[in-house]
mmCIF file of C-alpha atoms in Angstrom:
data_model
loop_
_atom_site.group_PDB
_atom_site.id
_atom_site.type_symbol
_atom_site.label_atom_id
_atom_site.label_comp_id
_atom_site.label_asym_id
_atom_site.label_seq_id
_atom_site.Cartn_x
_atom_site.Cartn_y
_atom_site.Cartn_z
ATOM 1 C CA MET K 1361 186.935 170.765 -169.775
ATOM 2 C CA ASP K 1362 186.915 173.881 -167.656
ATOM 3 C CA ARG K 1363 183.361 174.962 -166.715
ATOM 4 C CA THR K 1364 184.051 178.564 -167.715
ATOM 5 C CA LYS K 1365 184.853 177.531 -171.299
ATOM 6 C CA ARG K 1366 181.698 175.424 -171.876
ATOM 7 C CA PRO K 1367 179.316 178.363 -172.470
ATOM 8 C CA ILE K 1368 181.768 179.841 -174.965
ATOM 9 C CA LEU K 1369 182.048 176.502 -176.780
ATOM 10 C CA TRP K 1370 178.260 176.021 -176.992
ATOM 11 C CA THR K 1371 177.734 179.613 -178.108
ATOM 12 C CA THR K 1372 180.344 179.169 -180.830
ATOM 13 C CA VAL K 1373 178.823 175.865 -181.987
ATOM 14 C CA ALA K 1374 175.336 177.425 -182.084
ATOM 15 C CA ALA K 1375 176.607 180.434 -184.047
ATOM 16 C CA VAL K 1376 178.356 178.188 -186.591
ATOM 17 C CA VAL K 1377 175.212 176.069 -187.043
ATOM 18 C CA VAL K 1378 173.088 179.194 -187.599
ATOM 19 C CA LEU K 1379 175.606 180.650 -190.074
ATOM 20 C CA VAL K 1380 175.792 177.392 -192.033
ATOM 21 C CA ALA K 1381 171.980 177.145 -192.156
ATOM 22 C CA VAL K 1382 171.635 180.743 -193.364
ATOM 23 C CA GLY K 1383 174.398 180.227 -195.934
ATOM 24 C CA LEU K 1384 172.751 177.073 -197.274
ATOM 25 C CA TYR K 1385 169.388 178.843 -197.505
ATOM 26 C CA LEU K 1386 170.802 181.880 -199.316
ATOM 27 C CA PHE K 1387 173.251 180.230 -201.696
ATOM 28 C CA GLN K 1388 171.603 176.813 -202.236
ATOM 29 C CA PRO K 1389 174.884 175.300 -203.476
ATOM 30 C CA TRP K 1390 173.263 171.960 -204.357
ATOM 31 C CA ARG K 1391 171.555 173.745 -207.268
ATOM 32 C CA LEU K 1392 174.906 173.763 -209.075
ATOM 33 C CA PHE K 1393 174.439 170.007 -209.425
ATOM 34 C CA THR K 1394 170.692 169.788 -210.121
ATOM 35 C CA SER K 1395 168.758 170.114 -213.328
ATOM 36 C CA ASN K 1396 165.078 170.674 -214.063
ATOM 37 C CA ARG K 1397 164.074 169.835 -217.635
ATOM 38 C CA VAL K 1398 160.835 171.228 -219.083
ATOM 39 C CA ASP K 1399 159.501 170.328 -222.522
ATOM 40 C CA GLU K 1400 156.372 172.353 -223.228
ATOM 41 C CA ALA K 1401 154.805 172.228 -226.667
ATOM 42 C CA ALA K 1402 154.512 175.412 -228.685
ATOM 43 C CA PRO K 1403 151.066 177.037 -228.536
ATOM 44 C CA VAL K 1404 148.519 175.366 -230.784
ATOM 45 C CA ALA K 1405 146.028 177.434 -232.736
ATOM 46 C CA THR K 1406 142.401 176.858 -231.775
ATOM 47 C CA ASP K 1407 141.390 178.822 -234.842
ATOM 48 C CA GLN K 1408 143.202 180.117 -237.902
ATOM 49 C CA ARG K 1409 143.800 183.563 -236.429
ATOM 50 C CA GLN K 1410 145.362 182.610 -233.100
ATOM 51 C CA VAL K 1411 148.989 181.866 -233.983
ATOM 52 C CA ALA K 1412 150.690 183.558 -236.917
ATOM 53 C CA THR K 1413 153.381 181.628 -238.719
ATOM 54 C CA GLU K 1414 156.049 184.335 -238.549
ATOM 55 C CA PRO K 1415 157.537 185.315 -235.178
ATOM 56 C CA LEU K 1416 157.514 188.963 -234.151
ATOM 57 C CA ALA K 1417 161.114 188.767 -232.900
ATOM 58 C CA THR K 1418 163.889 186.215 -232.404
ATOM 59 C CA GLY K 1419 167.196 186.008 -230.584
ATOM 60 C CA SER K 1420 169.876 183.759 -229.090
ATOM 61 C CA PHE K 1421 171.146 183.671 -225.527
ATOM 62 C CA VAL K 1422 174.619 184.837 -224.558
ATOM 63 C CA SER K 1423 176.134 183.784 -221.238
ATOM 64 C CA HIS K 1424 176.545 186.138 -218.310
ATOM 65 C CA GLU K 1425 177.044 184.803 -214.766
ATOM 66 C CA HIS K 1426 176.436 181.183 -215.826
ATOM 67 C CA GLU K 1427 176.851 179.353 -219.123
ATOM 68 C CA THR K 1428 173.562 179.865 -220.973
ATOM 69 C CA SER K 1429 172.471 178.868 -224.472
ATOM 70 C CA GLY K 1430 169.282 178.511 -226.458
ATOM 71 C CA SER K 1431 167.010 180.641 -228.586
ATOM 72 C CA VAL K 1432 164.019 182.883 -227.988
ATOM 73 C CA GLU K 1433 161.065 183.686 -230.187
ATOM 74 C CA VAL K 1434 158.123 186.024 -229.684
ATOM 75 C CA GLN K 1435 155.054 184.439 -231.244
ATOM 76 C CA PRO K 1436 151.966 186.598 -231.869
ATOM 77 C CA LEU K 1437 148.624 185.407 -230.507
ATOM 78 C CA THR K 1438 145.146 186.880 -230.775
ATOM 79 C CA ASP K 1439 143.894 189.967 -228.950
ATOM 80 C CA GLY K 1440 147.303 191.654 -228.929
ATOM 81 C CA LYS K 1441 148.824 188.962 -226.731
ATOM 82 C CA ALA K 1442 152.067 187.191 -227.489
ATOM 83 C CA ASN K 1443 154.001 184.150 -226.342
ATOM 84 C CA LEU K 1444 157.696 184.110 -225.459
ATOM 85 C CA ARG K 1445 159.119 180.726 -226.418
ATOM 86 C CA LEU K 1446 162.471 179.549 -225.075
ATOM 87 C CA THR K 1447 163.861 176.706 -227.185
ATOM 88 C CA ASP K 1448 166.740 174.373 -226.309
ATOM 89 C CA LEU K 1449 167.479 176.400 -223.169
ATOM 90 C CA ARG K 1450 170.485 175.260 -221.147
ATOM 91 C CA THR K 1451 171.625 177.171 -218.088
ATOM 92 C CA SER K 1452 172.479 176.498 -214.464
ATOM 93 C CA ASP K 1453 169.777 175.945 -211.893
ATOM 94 C CA GLY K 1454 169.618 178.621 -209.248
ATOM 95 C CA PRO K 1455 167.478 180.251 -206.598
ATOM 96 C CA ALA K 1456 164.752 182.733 -207.537
ATOM 97 C CA LEU K 1457 165.279 182.607 -211.314
ATOM 98 C CA HIS K 1458 162.811 184.645 -213.364
ATOM 99 C CA VAL K 1459 162.237 185.380 -217.041
ATOM 100 C CA TRP K 1460 162.328 189.123 -217.680
ATOM 101 C CA LEU K 1461 161.833 191.388 -220.625
ATOM 102 C CA SER K 1462 164.157 194.372 -220.171
ATOM 103 C CA ASP K 1463 164.547 197.725 -221.890
ATOM 104 C CA GLN K 1464 168.333 197.575 -221.452
ATOM 105 C CA PRO K 1465 170.713 196.319 -224.176
ATOM 106 C CA VAL K 1466 172.472 192.964 -223.970
ATOM 107 C CA GLU K 1467 176.111 193.367 -222.978
ATOM 108 C CA GLN K 1468 178.461 190.563 -223.934
ATOM 109 C CA ASP K 1469 180.619 190.860 -220.808
ATOM 110 C CA GLY K 1470 177.884 190.812 -218.179
ATOM 111 C CA GLY K 1471 174.265 191.596 -217.563
ATOM 112 C CA GLY K 1472 174.458 193.829 -214.525
ATOM 113 C CA ASN K 1473 172.751 196.614 -216.461
ATOM 114 C CA LEU K 1474 169.547 194.679 -217.152
ATOM 115 C CA ASP K 1475 167.836 195.850 -213.970
ATOM 116 C CA ASP K 1476 168.883 199.497 -214.443
ATOM 117 C CA GLY K 1477 165.815 200.481 -216.448
ATOM 118 C CA ASP K 1478 162.344 199.023 -216.712
ATOM 119 C CA HIS K 1479 161.630 195.333 -216.876
ATOM 120 C CA LEU K 1480 158.591 193.101 -217.153
ATOM 121 C CA ASP K 1481 158.656 189.911 -215.067
ATOM 122 C CA LEU K 1482 157.053 187.075 -217.036
ATOM 123 C CA GLY K 1483 157.304 184.672 -214.099
ATOM 124 C CA ASP K 1484 159.495 182.047 -212.514
ATOM 125 C CA LEU K 1485 161.817 180.120 -214.817
ATOM 126 C CA LYS K 1486 160.026 176.791 -215.242
ATOM 127 C CA GLY K 1487 163.204 174.774 -215.727
ATOM 128 C CA ASN K 1488 166.849 175.347 -216.489
ATOM 129 C CA GLU K 1489 166.754 173.077 -219.548
ATOM 130 C CA GLY K 1490 164.346 172.507 -222.396
ATOM 131 C CA ASN K 1491 161.522 174.278 -224.189
ATOM 132 C CA GLN K 1492 159.059 176.552 -222.421
ATOM 133 C CA ASN K 1493 156.444 179.247 -222.988
ATOM 134 C CA TYR K 1494 155.699 182.498 -221.160
ATOM 135 C CA ALA K 1495 152.671 184.709 -221.755
ATOM 136 C CA ILE K 1496 153.463 188.285 -222.759
ATOM 137 C CA PRO K 1497 150.610 190.571 -221.691
ATOM 138 C CA ALA K 1498 148.562 192.347 -224.351
ATOM 139 C CA GLY K 1499 149.850 195.827 -225.083
ATOM 140 C CA THR K 1500 153.494 195.095 -224.219
ATOM 141 C CA ASP K 1501 155.724 197.315 -226.361
ATOM 142 C CA LEU K 1502 158.313 194.952 -227.835
ATOM 143 C CA ASP K 1503 160.133 197.895 -229.410
ATOM 144 C CA ARG K 1504 160.806 199.077 -225.855
ATOM 145 C CA PHE K 1505 161.443 195.706 -224.173
ATOM 146 C CA SER K 1506 164.081 194.403 -226.556
ATOM 147 C CA THR K 1507 165.929 191.972 -224.269
ATOM 148 C CA VAL K 1508 165.046 188.649 -222.625
ATOM 149 C CA THR K 1509 167.049 187.686 -219.544
ATOM 150 C CA ILE K 1510 167.152 184.806 -217.093
ATOM 151 C CA TRP K 1511 167.395 186.929 -213.948
ATOM 152 C CA CYS K 1512 168.389 185.729 -210.470
ATOM 153 C CA GLU K 1513 166.451 187.942 -208.087
ATOM 154 C CA ARG K 1514 168.304 186.672 -205.028
ATOM 155 C CA PHE K 1515 171.699 187.886 -206.276
ATOM 156 C CA SER K 1516 170.603 190.515 -208.835
ATOM 157 C CA VAL K 1517 172.508 188.941 -211.725
ATOM 158 C CA SER K 1518 171.699 187.795 -215.232
ATOM 159 C CA PHE K 1519 172.471 184.152 -215.960
ATOM 160 C CA GLY K 1520 172.138 184.909 -219.676
ATOM 161 C CA ALA K 1521 170.290 187.223 -222.047
ATOM 162 C CA ALA K 1522 169.094 187.443 -225.639
ATOM 163 C CA GLU K 1523 168.554 190.502 -227.794
ATOM 164 C CA LEU K 1524 165.160 190.408 -229.506
ATOM 165 C CA ARG K 1525 165.603 191.238 -233.193
ATOM 166 C CA GLN K 1526 162.344 192.297 -234.822
ATOM 167 C CA SER K 1527 161.255 190.206 -237.803
ATOM 168 C CA THR K 1528 160.873 192.094 -241.053
#
């Protein structure tokens, strides 16, 4: 090979390696084929007042960027706190997935609006399948935050969302 072309070849190879590494880090394509199942028990009352029998709100997931199903329930606890329970959740695994409460409505054809207003981040999604609990801080206005979403922070998209319907 001509000596003048070697530096160009090595520079090109190095650039391709860097681009592939960055692409793998950002997109994490192997997560399309992985699954993380979580099966947490529902909160157990330590006294009679801790967990009420009737949920404050319920809902079912609709799919947005990825097929998502399951149900949500807001369970009242003592001291104004509440628990968000995801039951029979099934969605894709992905990078930087969080559980949010949002003040935006659920749209059937996409969830791009869910970060337009205010949201409350309840933490990292514990697993893309199963049953899991998330603490809702005391004083959270559930009339205002009426949507639960599985939000991908890396790509600013909703995997799926559920409208919280207040119990009567």
